Each structure stands twice: as structure tokens, then as C-alpha cells.
mmCIF file of C-alpha atoms in Angstrom:
data_model
loop_
_atom_site.group_PDB
_atom_site.id
_atom_site.type_symbol
_atom_site.label_atom_id
_atom_site.label_comp_id
_atom_site.label_asym_id
_atom_site.label_seq_id
_atom_site.Cartn_x
_atom_site.Cartn_y
_atom_site.Cartn_z
ATOM 1 C CA MET O 15 0.024 0.000 -0.020
ATOM 2 C CA PRO O 16 1.525 3.332 -1.077
ATOM 3 C CA PRO O 17 2.188 5.886 1.881
ATOM 4 C CA LEU O 18 -0.226 8.730 2.265
ATOM 5 C CA PRO O 19 0.958 12.054 0.950
ATOM 6 C CA ALA O 20 2.168 14.631 3.497
ATOM 7 C CA ALA O 21 -0.672 16.929 2.749
ATOM 8 C CA ALA O 22 -3.307 14.336 3.724
ATOM 9 C CA LEU O 23 -1.563 13.878 7.120
ATOM 10 C CA ALA O 24 -1.042 17.576 7.774
ATOM 11 C CA LEU O 25 -4.732 18.585 7.366
ATOM 12 C CA PRO O 26 -6.184 16.473 10.287
ATOM 13 C CA LEU O 27 -3.253 17.646 12.520
ATOM 14 C CA LEU O 28 -3.987 21.284 11.660
ATOM 15 C CA LEU O 29 -7.723 20.907 12.460
ATOM 16 C CA LEU O 30 -6.822 19.347 15.788
ATOM 17 C CA LEU O 31 -4.430 22.140 16.802
ATOM 18 C CA LEU O 32 -7.155 24.737 15.848
ATOM 19 C CA VAL O 33 -9.692 23.004 18.100
ATOM 20 C CA VAL O 34 -7.318 22.465 21.025
ATOM 21 C CA ARG O 35 -5.780 25.905 20.923
ATOM 22 C CA THR O 36 -9.015 27.840 20.901
ATOM 23 C CA PRO O 37 -9.066 29.731 24.194
ATOM 24 C CA PRO O 38 -12.224 30.037 26.294
ATOM 25 C CA PRO O 39 -14.066 33.399 26.266
ATOM 26 C CA THR O 40 -12.664 35.796 28.899
ATOM 27 C CA GLY O 41 -14.988 36.864 31.626
ATOM 28 C CA ALA O 42 -17.311 33.843 31.285
ATOM 29 C CA ARG O 43 -17.783 31.184 33.992
ATOM 30 C CA PRO O 44 -16.575 27.943 32.285
ATOM 31 C CA SER O 45 -18.680 24.889 32.759
ATOM 32 C CA PRO O 46 -17.566 21.232 33.139
ATOM 33 C CA GLY O 47 -18.521 20.703 29.337
ATOM 34 C CA PRO O 48 -16.376 20.524 26.193
ATOM 35 C CA ASP O 49 -14.971 24.112 26.475
ATOM 36 C CA TYR O 50 -13.831 23.403 30.033
ATOM 37 C CA LEU O 51 -12.202 20.092 28.887
ATOM 38 C CA ARG O 52 -10.479 21.847 26.131
ATOM 39 C CA ARG O 53 -8.737 24.127 28.665
ATOM 40 C CA GLY O 54 -7.490 20.980 30.335
ATOM 41 C CA TRP O 55 -6.130 19.527 27.099
ATOM 42 C CA LEU O 56 -4.523 22.895 26.364
ATOM 43 C CA ARG O 57 -2.671 22.710 29.619
ATOM 44 C CA LEU O 58 -1.426 19.155 28.797
ATOM 45 C CA LEU O 59 -0.331 20.397 25.448
ATOM 46 C CA ALA O 60 1.666 23.184 26.997
ATOM 47 C CA GLU O 61 3.356 20.836 29.408
ATOM 48 C CA GLY O 62 4.194 18.533 26.511
ATOM 49 C CA GLU O 63 5.891 21.361 24.734
ATOM 50 C CA GLY O 64 7.896 22.211 27.857
ATOM 51 C CA CYS O 65 8.231 25.535 29.602
ATOM 52 C CA ALA O 66 10.125 28.235 27.886
ATOM 53 C CA PRO O 67 12.138 30.774 29.856
ATOM 54 C CA CYS O 68 9.772 32.961 31.795
ATOM 55 C CA ARG O 69 9.287 36.511 30.481
ATOM 56 C CA PRO O 70 6.629 38.178 32.549
ATOM 57 C CA GLU O 71 6.488 41.173 30.172
ATOM 58 C CA GLU O 72 5.206 38.877 27.490
ATOM 59 C CA CYS O 73 2.294 37.558 29.575
ATOM 60 C CA ALA O 74 -1.189 38.717 28.566
ATOM 61 C CA PRO O 75 -3.094 39.945 31.643
ATOM 62 C CA PRO O 76 -6.078 37.766 32.377
ATOM 63 C CA ARG O 77 -9.463 39.423 32.380
ATOM 64 C CA GLY O 78 -12.839 38.711 34.103
ATOM 65 C CA CYS O 79 -11.343 36.484 36.768
ATOM 66 C CA LEU O 80 -14.021 36.282 39.398
ATOM 67 C CA ALA O 81 -12.126 33.905 41.646
ATOM 68 C CA GLY O 82 -8.841 35.682 41.364
ATOM 69 C CA TRP O 83 -5.558 34.533 39.673
ATOM 70 C CA VAL O 84 -3.226 31.566 39.939
ATOM 71 C CA ARG O 85 0.093 30.915 38.159
ATOM 72 C CA ASP O 86 0.073 28.813 34.914
ATOM 73 C CA PRO O 87 1.536 25.308 34.845
ATOM 74 C CA CYS O 88 4.944 26.745 34.131
ATOM 75 C CA GLY O 89 4.773 29.078 37.175
ATOM 76 C CA CYS O 90 5.216 32.146 34.995
ATOM 77 C CA CYS O 91 2.079 33.898 33.715
ATOM 78 C CA LEU O 92 -1.109 34.566 35.657
ATOM 79 C CA GLU O 93 -4.330 32.877 34.574
ATOM 80 C CA CYS O 94 -7.880 32.839 35.942
ATOM 81 C CA ALA O 95 -8.466 30.591 38.947
ATOM 82 C CA ASN O 96 -11.489 28.223 38.997
ATOM 83 C CA LEU O 97 -14.722 29.329 40.674
ATOM 84 C CA GLU O 98 -16.781 27.547 43.287
ATOM 85 C CA GLY O 99 -18.519 24.538 41.801
ATOM 86 C CA GLN O 100 -16.028 24.132 38.957
ATOM 87 C CA LEU O 101 -13.877 20.958 38.275
ATOM 88 C CA CYS O 102 -10.373 21.128 39.814
ATOM 89 C CA ASP O 103 -7.158 19.076 40.301
ATOM 90 C CA LEU O 104 -7.037 17.258 43.578
ATOM 91 C CA ASP O 105 -3.324 16.599 42.994
ATOM 92 C CA PRO O 106 -1.448 19.849 43.453
ATOM 93 C CA ASN O 107 1.094 18.693 40.852
ATOM 94 C CA ALA O 108 -1.535 18.146 38.126
ATOM 95 C CA HIS O 109 -2.584 20.867 35.697
ATOM 96 C CA PHE O 110 -5.635 19.498 33.780
ATOM 97 C CA TYR O 111 -8.668 21.223 35.219
ATOM 98 C CA GLY O 112 -6.840 24.011 36.991
ATOM 99 C CA ARG O 113 -6.529 25.430 40.535
ATOM 100 C CA CYS O 114 -9.204 26.906 42.743
ATOM 101 C CA GLY O 115 -9.179 30.546 43.509
ATOM 102 C CA GLU O 116 -8.872 32.614 46.705
ATOM 103 C CA GLN O 117 -10.692 31.183 49.751
ATOM 104 C CA LEU O 118 -11.453 28.021 47.746
ATOM 105 C CA GLU O 119 -10.128 24.506 47.984
ATOM 106 C CA CYS O 120 -10.518 21.308 45.822
ATOM 107 C CA ARG O 121 -12.762 18.648 47.397
ATOM 108 C CA LEU O 122 -14.544 15.576 46.224
ATOM 109 C CA ASP O 123 -18.214 16.384 45.818
ATOM 110 C CA THR O 124 -19.651 13.613 47.939
ATOM 111 C CA GLY O 125 -22.821 15.543 48.815
ATOM 112 C CA SER O 126 -24.540 15.219 45.547
ATOM 113 C CA ASP O 127 -26.711 12.243 44.498
ATOM 114 C CA LEU O 128 -24.537 9.706 42.843
ATOM 115 C CA SER O 129 -25.899 6.861 40.751
ATOM 116 C CA ARG O 130 -24.532 3.360 41.486
ATOM 117 C CA GLY O 131 -20.955 3.072 40.226
ATOM 118 C CA GLU O 132 -20.452 6.781 39.651
ATOM 119 C CA VAL O 133 -17.322 8.464 41.142
ATOM 120 C CA PRO O 134 -17.553 11.783 42.884
ATOM 121 C CA GLU O 135 -15.972 14.711 40.956
ATOM 122 C CA PRO O 136 -13.418 17.046 42.500
ATOM 123 C CA LEU O 137 -15.001 20.551 42.663
ATOM 124 C CA CYS O 138 -13.891 23.908 44.140
ATOM 125 C CA ALA O 139 -15.631 24.611 47.406
ATOM 126 C CA CYS O 140 -15.452 27.649 49.757
ATOM 127 C CA ARG O 141 -13.519 27.101 52.858
ATOM 128 C CA SER O 142 -16.002 29.141 54.820
ATOM 129 C CA GLN O 143 -19.812 28.689 54.871
ATOM 130 C CA ARG O 144 -20.475 31.597 57.346
ATOM 131 C CA PRO O 145 -22.624 34.464 56.205
ATOM 132 C CA LEU O 146 -21.350 38.000 56.308
ATOM 133 C CA CYS O 147 -22.453 41.482 55.683
ATOM 134 C CA GLY O 148 -21.113 43.420 52.714
ATOM 135 C CA SER O 149 -20.525 47.182 52.612
ATOM 136 C CA ASP O 150 -23.430 47.417 50.148
ATOM 137 C CA GLY O 151 -25.795 46.317 52.858
ATOM 138 C CA HIS O 152 -26.448 42.874 51.442
ATOM 139 C CA THR O 153 -25.958 39.605 53.320
ATOM 140 C CA TYR O 154 -23.776 37.099 51.442
ATOM 141 C CA ALA O 155 -23.865 33.427 52.080
ATOM 142 C CA GLN O 156 -20.039 33.212 52.416
ATOM 143 C CA ILE O 157 -16.841 35.178 51.553
ATOM 144 C CA CYS O 158 -16.481 33.517 48.152
ATOM 145 C CA ARG O 159 -19.781 34.963 46.965
ATOM 146 C CA LEU O 160 -18.881 38.400 48.124
ATOM 147 C CA GLN O 161 -15.486 38.282 46.396
ATOM 148 C CA GLU O 162 -17.192 37.237 43.071
ATOM 149 C CA VAL O 163 -19.523 40.188 43.201
ATOM 150 C CA ALA O 164 -16.693 42.515 44.211
ATOM 151 C CA ARG O 165 -14.604 41.471 41.139
ATOM 152 C CA ALA O 166 -17.567 41.678 38.822
ATOM 153 C CA ARG O 167 -18.321 45.222 39.947
ATOM 154 C CA PRO O 168 -14.882 46.702 40.870
ATOM 155 C CA ASP O 169 -16.303 50.274 40.858
ATOM 156 C CA ALA O 170 -18.494 49.449 43.742
ATOM 157 C CA ASN O 171 -15.552 48.999 46.092
ATOM 158 C CA LEU O 172 -17.327 46.189 47.971
ATOM 159 C CA THR O 173 -15.731 45.066 51.196
ATOM 160 C CA VAL O 174 -16.831 43.053 54.329
ATOM 161 C CA ALA O 175 -18.723 45.286 56.727
ATOM 162 C CA HIS O 176 -18.751 42.705 59.532
ATOM 163 C CA PRO O 177 -19.050 38.912 60.039
ATOM 164 C CA GLY O 178 -22.680 37.664 60.236
ATOM 165 C CA PRO O 179 -25.760 38.919 58.262
ATOM 166 C CA CYS O 180 -26.663 42.502 57.849
ATOM 167 C CA GLU O 181 -29.404 43.687 60.075
ATOM 168 C CA SER O 182 -32.384 44.587 57.827
ATOM 169 C CA GLY O 183 -36.146 45.103 57.936
ATOM 170 C CA PRO O 184 -38.333 42.433 56.331
ATOM 171 C CA GLN O 185 -38.293 41.878 52.577
ATOM 172 C CA ILE O 186 -40.995 39.756 51.058
ATOM 173 C CA VAL O 187 -39.247 37.307 48.647
ATOM 174 C CA LEU O 188 -42.281 35.454 47.499
ATOM 175 C CA HIS O 189 -45.589 37.295 47.511
ATOM 176 C CA PRO O 190 -49.061 35.707 47.977
ATOM 177 C CA TYR O 191 -50.877 35.815 44.521
ATOM 178 C CA ASP O 192 -54.476 36.429 43.521
ATOM 179 C CA THR O 193 -56.587 33.315 43.114
ATOM 180 C CA TRP O 194 -60.107 32.055 42.829
ATOM 181 C CA ASN O 195 -61.957 28.861 43.619
ATOM 182 C CA VAL O 196 -65.525 27.403 43.832
ATOM 183 C CA THR O 197 -67.373 27.074 47.108
ATOM 184 C CA GLY O 198 -66.487 24.009 49.065
ATOM 185 C CA GLN O 199 -62.923 23.924 47.765
ATOM 186 C CA ASP O 200 -59.711 24.718 49.757
ATOM 187 C CA VAL O 201 -57.369 27.760 49.127
ATOM 188 C CA ILE O 202 -53.833 28.294 50.374
ATOM 189 C CA PHE O 203 -51.908 31.650 50.294
ATOM 190 C CA GLY O 204 -48.167 31.611 50.774
ATOM 191 C CA CYS O 205 -45.691 34.308 51.877
ATOM 192 C CA GLU O 206 -41.886 34.024 52.040
ATOM 193 C CA VAL O 207 -39.898 36.624 53.977
ATOM 194 C CA PHE O 208 -36.262 37.499 54.483
ATOM 195 C CA ALA O 209 -35.084 39.523 57.546
ATOM 196 C CA TYR O 210 -32.386 39.742 60.191
ATOM 197 C CA PRO O 211 -33.390 39.494 62.973
ATOM 198 C CA MET O 212 -35.980 36.874 61.805
ATOM 199 C CA ALA O 213 -39.376 38.363 60.997
ATOM 200 C CA SER O 214 -42.798 37.299 62.252
ATOM 201 C CA ILE O 215 -45.611 36.858 59.750
ATOM 202 C CA GLU O 216 -49.243 37.719 60.414
ATOM 203 C CA TRP O 217 -52.388 37.487 58.127
ATOM 204 C CA ARG O 218 -55.072 40.022 58.001
ATOM 205 C CA LYS O 219 -58.173 40.434 55.812
ATOM 206 C CA ASP O 220 -59.778 43.490 54.038
ATOM 207 C CA GLY O 221 -57.856 46.080 55.925
ATOM 208 C CA LEU O 222 -59.002 44.919 59.374
ATOM 209 C CA ASP O 223 -56.525 44.634 62.255
ATOM 210 C CA ILE O 224 -57.908 41.266 63.367
ATOM 211 C CA GLN O 225 -55.161 38.670 63.175
ATOM 212 C CA LEU O 226 -56.221 35.491 61.374
ATOM 213 C CA PRO O 227 -57.207 32.732 62.117
ATOM 214 C CA GLY O 228 -58.995 34.204 65.117
ATOM 215 C CA ASP O 229 -61.769 31.875 66.254
ATOM 216 C CA ASP O 230 -62.761 30.727 62.765
ATOM 217 C CA PRO O 231 -62.339 26.877 62.662
ATOM 218 C CA HIS O 232 -62.080 26.704 58.834
ATOM 219 C CA ILE O 233 -59.044 29.042 58.656
ATOM 220 C CA SER O 234 -55.653 28.021 59.832
ATOM 221 C CA VAL O 235 -52.076 29.335 59.606
ATOM 222 C CA GLN O 236 -48.687 27.665 59.557
ATOM 223 C CA PHE O 237 -45.052 28.963 59.716
ATOM 224 C CA ARG O 238 -41.651 27.407 59.246
ATOM 225 C CA GLY O 239 -38.061 28.669 58.794
ATOM 226 C CA GLY O 240 -36.614 28.716 55.253
ATOM 227 C CA PRO O 241 -36.296 27.730 52.553
ATOM 228 C CA GLN O 242 -33.218 29.923 52.610
ATOM 229 C CA ARG O 243 -31.198 31.072 55.589
ATOM 230 C CA PHE O 244 -32.712 34.043 57.512
ATOM 231 C CA GLU O 245 -36.071 33.402 55.779
ATOM 232 C CA VAL O 246 -39.432 32.419 57.207
ATOM 233 C CA THR O 247 -42.433 31.184 55.229
ATOM 234 C CA GLY O 248 -46.108 31.472 56.241
ATOM 235 C CA TRP O 249 -49.257 29.902 54.789
ATOM 236 C CA LEU O 250 -52.913 30.778 55.212
ATOM 237 C CA GLN O 251 -55.326 27.989 54.469
ATOM 238 C CA ILE O 252 -59.042 28.325 54.084
ATOM 239 C CA GLN O 253 -60.927 25.036 53.986
ATOM 240 C CA ALA O 254 -64.187 24.727 52.176
ATOM 241 C CA VAL O 255 -64.325 28.368 51.058
ATOM 242 C CA ARG O 256 -67.643 30.266 51.301
ATOM 243 C CA PRO O 257 -68.837 33.462 49.546
ATOM 244 C CA SER O 258 -68.112 35.338 52.746
ATOM 245 C CA ASP O 259 -64.381 34.413 52.480
ATOM 246 C CA GLU O 260 -63.983 36.529 49.295
ATOM 247 C CA GLY O 261 -61.843 39.535 49.837
ATOM 248 C CA THR O 262 -58.250 40.797 50.128
ATOM 249 C CA TYR O 263 -55.849 38.962 52.370
ATOM 250 C CA ARG O 264 -52.558 40.600 53.495
ATOM 251 C CA CYS O 265 -49.223 38.976 54.534
ATOM 252 C CA LEU O 266 -47.781 41.361 57.088
ATOM 253 C CA ALA O 267 -44.156 40.721 58.163
ATOM 254 C CA ARG O 268 -42.309 42.620 60.914
ATOM 255 C CA ASN O 269 -39.233 42.761 63.051
ATOM 256 C CA ALA O 270 -37.584 45.428 65.252
ATOM 257 C CA LEU O 271 -36.345 47.270 62.141
ATOM 258 C CA GLY O 272 -39.609 47.650 60.332
ATOM 259 C CA GLN O 273 -42.560 45.986 58.681
ATOM 260 C CA VAL O 274 -43.906 45.291 55.195
ATOM 261 C CA GLU O 275 -46.969 43.743 53.695
ATOM 262 C CA ALA O 276 -48.264 42.158 50.487
ATOM 263 C CA PRO O 277 -51.914 41.761 49.418
ATOM 264 C CA ALA O 278 -53.677 39.052 47.500
ATOM 265 C CA SER O 279 -57.307 38.790 46.518
ATOM 266 C CA LEU O 280 -59.667 35.682 46.699
ATOM 267 C CA THR O 281 -62.664 35.381 44.368
ATOM 268 C CA VAL O 282 -65.178 32.780 45.438
ATOM 269 C CA LEU O 283 -67.731 31.478 42.930
ATOM 270 C CA THR O 284 -70.771 29.230 43.253
ATOM 271 C CA PRO O 285 -71.083 26.346 40.751
ATOM 272 C CA ASP O 286 -73.813 28.294 38.926
ATOM 273 C CA GLN O 287 -71.570 31.442 38.624
ATOM 274 C CA LEU O 288 -68.736 29.225 37.398
ATOM 275 C CA ASN O 289 -70.939 27.759 34.629
ATOM 276 C CA SER O 290 -72.301 31.125 33.576
ATOM 277 C CA THR O 291 -68.957 33.030 33.625
ATOM 278 C CA GLY O 292 -66.818 30.418 31.944
ATOM 279 C CA ILE O 293 -63.416 29.073 32.985
ATOM 280 C CA PRO O 294 -61.060 30.656 30.409
ATOM 281 C CA GLN O 295 -61.449 34.214 31.753
ATOM 282 C CA LEU O 296 -60.859 33.083 35.333
ATOM 283 C CA ARG O 297 -58.128 30.606 34.816
ATOM 284 C CA SER O 298 -55.511 33.366 34.512
ATOM 285 C CA LEU O 299 -56.388 34.597 37.998
ATOM 286 C CA ASN O 300 -55.340 31.177 39.394
ATOM 287 C CA LEU O 301 -51.831 30.985 37.786
ATOM 288 C CA LEU O 302 -48.710 31.583 39.645
ATOM 289 C CA PRO O 303 -46.507 34.204 37.796
ATOM 290 C CA GLU O 304 -43.375 32.726 36.304
ATOM 291 C CA GLU O 305 -41.103 35.040 38.216
ATOM 292 C CA GLU O 306 -42.605 33.925 41.494
ATOM 293 C CA ALA O 307 -42.775 30.204 40.780
ATOM 294 C CA GLU O 308 -39.437 29.537 42.409
ATOM 295 C CA SER O 309 -37.307 31.071 45.174
ATOM 296 C CA GLU O 310 -33.733 30.626 44.114
ATOM 297 C CA GLU O 311 -30.689 31.418 46.271
ATOM 298 C CA SER O 312 -28.747 34.246 44.803
ATOM 299 C CA ASP O 313 -25.294 35.644 45.556
ATOM 300 C CA TYR O 314 -26.722 37.675 48.309
ATOM 301 C CA TYR O 315 -30.023 37.768 50.351
#
């Protein structure tokens, strides 16, 4: 069999180098997907080529590094460190996934749900999980989150005001929403509140100062802490609604620093009214808005 021409061998090699040498976008948070793996192969390629004499003046300054900077595999130039939750190298002598940033360390992710036979992945994790108060008045879950925000907004000059959460008046994270139902059915209103010190939640109806449930046996209230830290959630349940239950209900949250409230209306229909009115017009009243469907933990509270 005749040997392949040199041009036929060079083309696949050229395509491979173009793929491997394509750098990830600066300022973006890499994921454990193909782009992130390409960074690892790029490191191996650099090690295979060997380290040239270090000339710091020839190093391109890294940009958009939310977790800070680390030295490259040759110990010469600076590169972006890995953020919390990104893959990392457990072996300090390895340079495939990269090193974790400031206040982070590489640990095996044993807390996630693993299928049978799966091996936990090494991920960057923050050394501290204690909340703290930023100079912007927001409470951050831990120091790594604050540092990410500080590097993303350098003009804000964000610093740590003090350990522990910031004192704040209540903020309603998830409002109760307008709803309707037919007589005899049950209705539930929910209200999720953040505050430090923790807030108390009360329920009122139609501008009255009478705290629910009062002595009404078909109305009940429940409370629990969460779902996030420094939050409390309250529910108002009305069993077997009657026409007299129709009205506006208010979630009122308060602590020593202030109070806030959020209203929601209840429309009660009899079966005859439902048949004469039609469902399509009323169905929209009973839908939870998309932006309130979930309460997600953000960088700060």
C-alpha cells in the first residue's frame, strides 16, 4: 500500500491544533462541558511542549477572573482561577482542570446524589460557609460569593462590613398571589420573607386589624423557617371556602427594624356562577406568575 501524501496527514493535525488551541471566552464562567475540557487539554499540550524561559513582560493579563488569579503550569504567567463549583485538580502537581481561587479548595463532591458506580468529582468549594455583611448592605452566604460580586463590580468597592448577616427590615421574597375557587374547595396563600433579625408573619383580611385565624375553625395558619437562611415562610389555608371568604388577604411581616405587607385577592364562585362565567377568563387569576414560581438562592440575600 503506497504511503499517504504529506498534505493528507497535515490537514487533520492542523484541524486538531485549531480546536485544542481555541481559548475560552474571557469573563465567562466555564462549565464542566467541552469548553472546560479543552482548557485541560490545552494545559497538557503546554506541558508536553515544555516551559520556555519565563518572560513576565510577554504575559497577557487575564481578564474577568471572578475567583482571582493563579500561576500557569509553568509558574510564569497569571491565569484565571477556578470558581466555586467548577472542576479542579485534587493533585497539586496536576494541571488539567486548574486550581481553585482565593478562599477556595478542591474537594470531592460527595454531597450530591450519585448513581450506582459513579465516582464523585473534584470541585472547588469555599473554605467558609459563614454568612457576612457586605458594605453594600447585602448579606452574602459566604466570603467567596462576596468576592465574586466585588470582582464583577470593581467600581462598587465592595468590602466586608462585619461577620454575620446584615441587620435589615423584612423583605417579602415570594408574595401571595391572587386566586379564585369554587365554594367548598380549599385555598392556600403563601408568603416568604427574608429579615435579620428573623421576622414574624401575620395574616389580615380586608384592611382589618384582626389577626387570622381568630376563632374561625375553617381558617388556619402555619409557619416554618426557610427555605433559605434568614427566611421564614407562612401559609394561610381556608378550608371549604364560602362566599363570605371573598376579599383581600394581607401577609404582614415585621421585626424590630420595620414591617412590610403584600396583598392578594380571593374570588369565590358558586357552581352556577362558574358555569355562567366560563373558565377561560378566570383561569388566568389562578396561575402563579413565572417570576414567583421559584425562590432561588442568589449571591446575596
